[in-house]
Short mmCIF file of C-alpha atoms in Angstrom, two decimals:
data_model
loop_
_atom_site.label_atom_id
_atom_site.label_comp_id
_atom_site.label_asym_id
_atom_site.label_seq_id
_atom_site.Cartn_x
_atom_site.Cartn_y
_atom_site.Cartn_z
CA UNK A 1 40.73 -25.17 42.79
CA UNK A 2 37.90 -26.92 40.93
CA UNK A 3 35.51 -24.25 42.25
CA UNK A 4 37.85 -21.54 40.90
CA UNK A 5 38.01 -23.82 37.77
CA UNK A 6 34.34 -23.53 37.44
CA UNK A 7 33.54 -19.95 37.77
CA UNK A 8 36.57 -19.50 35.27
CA UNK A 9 34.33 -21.58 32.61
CA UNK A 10 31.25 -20.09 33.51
CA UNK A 11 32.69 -16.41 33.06
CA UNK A 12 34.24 -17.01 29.75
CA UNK A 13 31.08 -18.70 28.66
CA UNK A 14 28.58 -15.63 30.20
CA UNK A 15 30.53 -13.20 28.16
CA UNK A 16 30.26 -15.26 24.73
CA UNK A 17 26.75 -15.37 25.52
CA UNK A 18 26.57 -11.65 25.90
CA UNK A 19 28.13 -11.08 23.35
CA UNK A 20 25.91 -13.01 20.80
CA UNK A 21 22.88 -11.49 22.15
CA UNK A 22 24.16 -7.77 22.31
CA UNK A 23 23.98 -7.94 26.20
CA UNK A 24 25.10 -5.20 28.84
CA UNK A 25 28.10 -4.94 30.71
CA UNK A 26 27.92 -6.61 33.92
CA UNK A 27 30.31 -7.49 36.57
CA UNK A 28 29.98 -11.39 37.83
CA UNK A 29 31.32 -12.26 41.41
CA UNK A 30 31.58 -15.15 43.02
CA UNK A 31 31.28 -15.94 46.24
CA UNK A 32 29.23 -18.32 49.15
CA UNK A 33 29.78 -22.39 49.43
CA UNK A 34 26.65 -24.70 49.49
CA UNK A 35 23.61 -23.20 50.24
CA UNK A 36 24.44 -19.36 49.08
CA UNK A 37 24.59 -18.07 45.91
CA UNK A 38 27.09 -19.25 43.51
CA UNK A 39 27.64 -15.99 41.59
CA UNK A 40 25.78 -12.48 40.99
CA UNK A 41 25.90 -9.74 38.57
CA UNK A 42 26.88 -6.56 39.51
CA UNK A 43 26.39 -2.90 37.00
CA UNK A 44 29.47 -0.86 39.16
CA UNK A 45 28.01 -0.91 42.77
CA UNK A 46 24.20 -1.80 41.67
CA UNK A 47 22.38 -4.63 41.30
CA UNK A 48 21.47 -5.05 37.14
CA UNK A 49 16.96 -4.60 38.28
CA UNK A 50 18.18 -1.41 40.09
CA UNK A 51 19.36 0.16 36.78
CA UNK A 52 18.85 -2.02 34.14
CA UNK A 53 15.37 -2.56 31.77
CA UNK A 54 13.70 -5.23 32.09
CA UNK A 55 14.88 -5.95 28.87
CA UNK A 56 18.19 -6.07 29.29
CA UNK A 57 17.61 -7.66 32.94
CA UNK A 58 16.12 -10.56 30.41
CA UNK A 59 18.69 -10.73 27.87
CA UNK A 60 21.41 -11.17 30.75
CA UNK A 61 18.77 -14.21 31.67
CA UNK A 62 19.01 -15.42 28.37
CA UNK A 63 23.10 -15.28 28.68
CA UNK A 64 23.21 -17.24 31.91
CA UNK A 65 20.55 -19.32 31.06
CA UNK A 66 22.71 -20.54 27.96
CA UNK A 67 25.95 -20.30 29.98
CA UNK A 68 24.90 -22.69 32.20
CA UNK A 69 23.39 -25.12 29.99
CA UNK A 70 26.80 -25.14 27.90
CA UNK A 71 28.61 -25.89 31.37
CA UNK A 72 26.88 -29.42 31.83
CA UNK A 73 28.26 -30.95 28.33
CA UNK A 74 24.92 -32.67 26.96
CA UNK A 75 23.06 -32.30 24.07
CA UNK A 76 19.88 -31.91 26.22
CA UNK A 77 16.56 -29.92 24.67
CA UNK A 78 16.55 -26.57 25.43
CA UNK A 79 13.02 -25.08 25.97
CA UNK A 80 12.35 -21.38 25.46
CA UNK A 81 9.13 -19.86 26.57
CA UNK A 82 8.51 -16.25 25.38
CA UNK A 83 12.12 -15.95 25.55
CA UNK A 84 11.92 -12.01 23.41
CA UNK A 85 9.09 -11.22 26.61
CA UNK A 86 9.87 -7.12 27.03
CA UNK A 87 13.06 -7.05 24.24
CA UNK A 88 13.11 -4.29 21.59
CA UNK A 89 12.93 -5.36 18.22
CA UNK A 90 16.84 -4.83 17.57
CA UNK A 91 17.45 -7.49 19.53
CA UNK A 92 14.82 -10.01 18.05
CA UNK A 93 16.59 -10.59 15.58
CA UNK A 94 19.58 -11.63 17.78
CA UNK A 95 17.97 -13.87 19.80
CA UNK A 96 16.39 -15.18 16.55
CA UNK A 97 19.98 -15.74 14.96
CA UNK A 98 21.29 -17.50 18.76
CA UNK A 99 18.65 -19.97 18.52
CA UNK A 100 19.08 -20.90 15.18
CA UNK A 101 22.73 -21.38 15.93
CA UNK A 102 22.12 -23.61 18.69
CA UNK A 103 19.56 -25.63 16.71
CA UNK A 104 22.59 -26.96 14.40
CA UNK A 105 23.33 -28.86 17.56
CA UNK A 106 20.30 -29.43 19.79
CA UNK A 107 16.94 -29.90 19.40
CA UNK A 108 15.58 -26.29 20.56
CA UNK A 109 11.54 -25.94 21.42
CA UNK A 110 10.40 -22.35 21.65
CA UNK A 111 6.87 -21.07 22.35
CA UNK A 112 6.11 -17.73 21.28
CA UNK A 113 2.94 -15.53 20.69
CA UNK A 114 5.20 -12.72 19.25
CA UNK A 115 4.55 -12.54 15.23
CA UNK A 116 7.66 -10.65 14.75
CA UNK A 117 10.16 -13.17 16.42
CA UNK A 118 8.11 -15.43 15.07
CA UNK A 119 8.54 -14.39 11.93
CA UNK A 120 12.28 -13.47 12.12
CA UNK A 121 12.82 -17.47 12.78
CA UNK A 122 11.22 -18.76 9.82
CA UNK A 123 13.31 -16.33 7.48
CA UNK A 124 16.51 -17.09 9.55
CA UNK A 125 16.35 -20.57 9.11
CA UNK A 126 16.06 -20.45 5.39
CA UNK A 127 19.60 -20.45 5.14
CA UNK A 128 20.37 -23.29 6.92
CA UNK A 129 18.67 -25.78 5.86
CA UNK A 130 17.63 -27.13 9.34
CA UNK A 131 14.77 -29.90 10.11
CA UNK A 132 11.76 -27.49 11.52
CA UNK A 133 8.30 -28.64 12.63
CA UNK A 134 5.89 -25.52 13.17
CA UNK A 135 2.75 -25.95 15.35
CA UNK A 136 -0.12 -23.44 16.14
CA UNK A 137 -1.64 -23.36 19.56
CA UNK A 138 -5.53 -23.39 18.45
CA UNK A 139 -8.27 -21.12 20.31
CA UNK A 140 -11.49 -21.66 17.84
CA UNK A 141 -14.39 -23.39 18.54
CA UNK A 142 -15.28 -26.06 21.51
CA UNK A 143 -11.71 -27.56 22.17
CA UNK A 144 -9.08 -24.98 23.18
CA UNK A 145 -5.40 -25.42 23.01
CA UNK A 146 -5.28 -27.83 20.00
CA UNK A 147 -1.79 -28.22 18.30
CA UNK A 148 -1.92 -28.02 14.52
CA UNK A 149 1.15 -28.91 12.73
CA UNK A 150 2.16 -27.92 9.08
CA UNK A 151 0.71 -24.26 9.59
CA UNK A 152 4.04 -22.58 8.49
CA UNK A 153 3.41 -19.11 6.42
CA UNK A 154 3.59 -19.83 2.92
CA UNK A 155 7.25 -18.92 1.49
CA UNK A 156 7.53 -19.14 -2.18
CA UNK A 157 10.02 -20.03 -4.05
CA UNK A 158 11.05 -20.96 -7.87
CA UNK A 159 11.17 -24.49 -7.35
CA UNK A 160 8.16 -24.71 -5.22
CA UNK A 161 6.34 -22.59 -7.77
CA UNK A 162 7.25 -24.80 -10.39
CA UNK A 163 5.86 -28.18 -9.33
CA UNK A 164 2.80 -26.71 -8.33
CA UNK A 165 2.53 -25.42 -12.06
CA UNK A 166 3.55 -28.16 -13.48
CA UNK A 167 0.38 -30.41 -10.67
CA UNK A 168 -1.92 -27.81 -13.40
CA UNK A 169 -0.11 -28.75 -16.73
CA UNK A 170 -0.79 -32.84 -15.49
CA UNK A 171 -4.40 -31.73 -14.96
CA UNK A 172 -5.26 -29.41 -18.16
CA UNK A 173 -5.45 -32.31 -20.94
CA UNK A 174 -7.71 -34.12 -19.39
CA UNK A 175 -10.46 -31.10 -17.88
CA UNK A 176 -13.80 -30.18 -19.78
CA UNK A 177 -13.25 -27.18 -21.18
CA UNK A 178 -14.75 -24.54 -18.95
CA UNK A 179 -12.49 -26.34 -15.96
CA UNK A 180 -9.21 -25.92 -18.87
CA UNK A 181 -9.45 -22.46 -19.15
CA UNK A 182 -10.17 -22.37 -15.25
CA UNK A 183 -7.08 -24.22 -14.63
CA UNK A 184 -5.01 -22.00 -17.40
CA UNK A 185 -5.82 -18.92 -15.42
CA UNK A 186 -4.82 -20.68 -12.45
CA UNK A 187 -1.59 -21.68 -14.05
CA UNK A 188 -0.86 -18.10 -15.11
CA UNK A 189 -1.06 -16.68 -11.11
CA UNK A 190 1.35 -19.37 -10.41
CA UNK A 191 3.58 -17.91 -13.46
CA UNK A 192 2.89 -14.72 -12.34
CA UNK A 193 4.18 -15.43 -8.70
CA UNK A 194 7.43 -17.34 -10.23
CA UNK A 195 8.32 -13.76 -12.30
CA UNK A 196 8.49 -12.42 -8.96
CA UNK A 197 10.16 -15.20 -6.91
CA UNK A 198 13.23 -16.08 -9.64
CA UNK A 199 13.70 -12.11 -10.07
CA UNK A 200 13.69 -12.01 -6.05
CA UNK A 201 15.78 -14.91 -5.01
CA UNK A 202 17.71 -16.01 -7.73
CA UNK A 203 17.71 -13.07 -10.62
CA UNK A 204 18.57 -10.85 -8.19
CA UNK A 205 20.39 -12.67 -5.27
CA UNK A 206 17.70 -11.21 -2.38
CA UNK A 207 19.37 -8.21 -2.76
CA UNK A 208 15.88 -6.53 -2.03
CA UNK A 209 12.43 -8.98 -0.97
CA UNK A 210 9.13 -8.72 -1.78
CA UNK A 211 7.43 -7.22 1.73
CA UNK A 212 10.53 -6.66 3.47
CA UNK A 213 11.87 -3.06 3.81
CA UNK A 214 15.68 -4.35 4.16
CA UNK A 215 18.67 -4.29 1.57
CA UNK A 216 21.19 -7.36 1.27
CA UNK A 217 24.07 -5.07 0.38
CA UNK A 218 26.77 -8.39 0.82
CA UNK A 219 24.52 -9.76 -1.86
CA UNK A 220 24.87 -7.17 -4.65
CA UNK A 221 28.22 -9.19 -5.82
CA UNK A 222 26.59 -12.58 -6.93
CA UNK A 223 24.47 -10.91 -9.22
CA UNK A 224 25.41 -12.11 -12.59
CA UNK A 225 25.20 -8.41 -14.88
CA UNK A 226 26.84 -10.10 -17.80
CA UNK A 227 23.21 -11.98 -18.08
CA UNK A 228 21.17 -9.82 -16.23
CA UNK A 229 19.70 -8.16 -19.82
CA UNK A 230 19.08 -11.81 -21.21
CA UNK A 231 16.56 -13.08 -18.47
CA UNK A 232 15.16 -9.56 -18.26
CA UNK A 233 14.09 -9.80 -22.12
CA UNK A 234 12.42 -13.08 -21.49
CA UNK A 235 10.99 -12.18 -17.44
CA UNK A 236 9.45 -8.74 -18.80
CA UNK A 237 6.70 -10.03 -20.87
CA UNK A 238 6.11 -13.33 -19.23
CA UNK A 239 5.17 -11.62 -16.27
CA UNK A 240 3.17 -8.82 -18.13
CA UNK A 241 1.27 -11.89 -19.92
CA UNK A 242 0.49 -13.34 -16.64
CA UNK A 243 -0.83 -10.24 -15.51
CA UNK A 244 -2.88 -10.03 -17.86
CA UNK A 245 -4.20 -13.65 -18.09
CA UNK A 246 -4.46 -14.84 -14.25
CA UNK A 247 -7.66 -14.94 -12.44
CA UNK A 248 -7.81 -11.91 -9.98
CA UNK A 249 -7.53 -9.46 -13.91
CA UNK A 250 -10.35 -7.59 -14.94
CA UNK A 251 -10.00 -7.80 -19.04
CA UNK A 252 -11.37 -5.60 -21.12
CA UNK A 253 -14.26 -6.47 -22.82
CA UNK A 254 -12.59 -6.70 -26.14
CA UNK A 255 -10.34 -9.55 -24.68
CA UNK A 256 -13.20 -11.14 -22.79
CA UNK A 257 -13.55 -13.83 -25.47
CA UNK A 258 -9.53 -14.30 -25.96
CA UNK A 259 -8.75 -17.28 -23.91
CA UNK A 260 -5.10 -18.80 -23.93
CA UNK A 261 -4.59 -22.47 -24.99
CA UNK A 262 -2.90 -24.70 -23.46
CA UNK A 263 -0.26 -25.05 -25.43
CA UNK A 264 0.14 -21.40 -24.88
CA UNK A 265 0.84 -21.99 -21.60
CA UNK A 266 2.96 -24.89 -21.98
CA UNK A 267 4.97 -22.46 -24.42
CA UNK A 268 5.62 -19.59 -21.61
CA UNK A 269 6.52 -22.19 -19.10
CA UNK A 270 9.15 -23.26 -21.33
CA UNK A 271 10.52 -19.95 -21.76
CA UNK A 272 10.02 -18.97 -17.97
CA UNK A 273 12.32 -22.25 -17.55
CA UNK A 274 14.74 -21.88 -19.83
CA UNK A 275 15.56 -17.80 -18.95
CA UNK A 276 16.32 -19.42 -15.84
CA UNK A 277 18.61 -22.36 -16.48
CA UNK A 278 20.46 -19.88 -18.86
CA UNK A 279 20.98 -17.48 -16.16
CA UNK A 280 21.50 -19.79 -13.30
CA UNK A 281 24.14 -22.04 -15.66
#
């Protein structure tokens, strides 16, 4: 009976594994005592390598892999090594999402040389708000296999963008001149970058992202039309300013002697702030 018990849990558990991770359909039987197999999978009469991809032969790994780790109770690591090894891409994401999931509850270590899953991890977890430490297995110079921490791709945001322009507004007063109007232009990329960042994320809800080819359709409800125009009016020309004033602009040589204060600055960041308290009120 508590044999039969088992493989009850186990089964339920395999197929809510399966069907996080977009599995195939598999049969599980159960059979042996000590010392033979507890259970194997089954496609009709076939075993799952002698029809199956090895892709989908992995993903039913990742399933009973999970299954059975669920079984024991504990909030025990879990360790993934490669663990999107021979998936498509369609399912990267889903693997992606399961681990993130899990993470809410245990502490989840995964090594991966894949930049897409990778990739699809970092911009999962910005929704939840999860503690994340990323490392970076080195392979420069003498000393090989070197972890660096903190080497997370840079992900922008208004609030981000913001203290780092306000670090250059502490610093202007106080620079020689030539290191001001360094520091100005400097000031203006980071305005620049905001335009595009509160438009993005918060303007726009990430209904569409910069250097991402997908649509947020769920998201097109949250945008706020009724003061949409307002923000708009104040975004347009910021952003066309800092275009025109930030360091990687070639100016014409009629403006190569029209340098923007300070003050100036400190005047657009007001507006830049305010367009977006209005709109975000």
């Amino acid at each position: 009976a508590s044999e039969d018990l088992v493989n009850k849990n186990f089964e339920t558990l395999f197929a809510e594994e399966c069907a996080w991770l977009s599995a195939p359909t598999v049969a599980l039987h159960f059979q042996g005592r000590s010392g033979q197999a507890q259970r194997k999978k089954v496609v009709a009469n076939y075993r799952p390598s002698a029809v199956l991809s090895e892709g989908e032969q992995k993903v039913l790994a990742l399933a009973d892999f999970l299954a059975e780790s669920r079984m024991r109770g504990t909030k025990a690591p879990l360790v993934f090594d490669d663990p999107v090894t021979s998936l498509d891409y369609r399912r990267l994401d889903e693997v992606a999402g399961r681990i993130q999931h899990l993470a809410e509850t245990h502490q989840v270590i995964v090594l991966t040389h894949n930049i897409m899953f990778a990739s699809a991890l970092i911009s999962t977890r910005q929704n939840k708000k999860l503690r994340v430490k990323i490392y970076e297995v080195r392979d420069g110079g003498q000393h090989k296999g070197i972890l660096a921490p903190d080497v997370e791709p840079q992900l922008d945001t208004p609030a981000d963008l913001g203290k780092r322009i306000n670090v250059k507004l502490q610093d202007m007063p106080k620079a020689e001149a030539v290191v001001q109007d360094a520091l100005i232009k400097e000031a203006y990329d980071l305005l620049r970058a905001w335009c595009e960042a509160f438009v993005e994320q918060e303007l726009l809800q990430s209904v569409t992202q910069r250097y991402r080819h997908n649509i947020m359709m769920t998201k097109l409800s949250k945008i706020d039309a009724t003061r949409l125009a307002a923000a708009t009016a104040v975004i347009e020309p910021l952003f066309a300013r800092a275009c025109d004033r930030m360091t990687g602009h070639s100016h014409a040589a009629e403006k190569m002697s029209t340098k923007p204060t300070v003050a100036e600055f400190q005047a657009d960041w007001e507006r830049a702030k305010a367009a977006r308290s209005a709109y975000l009120a």
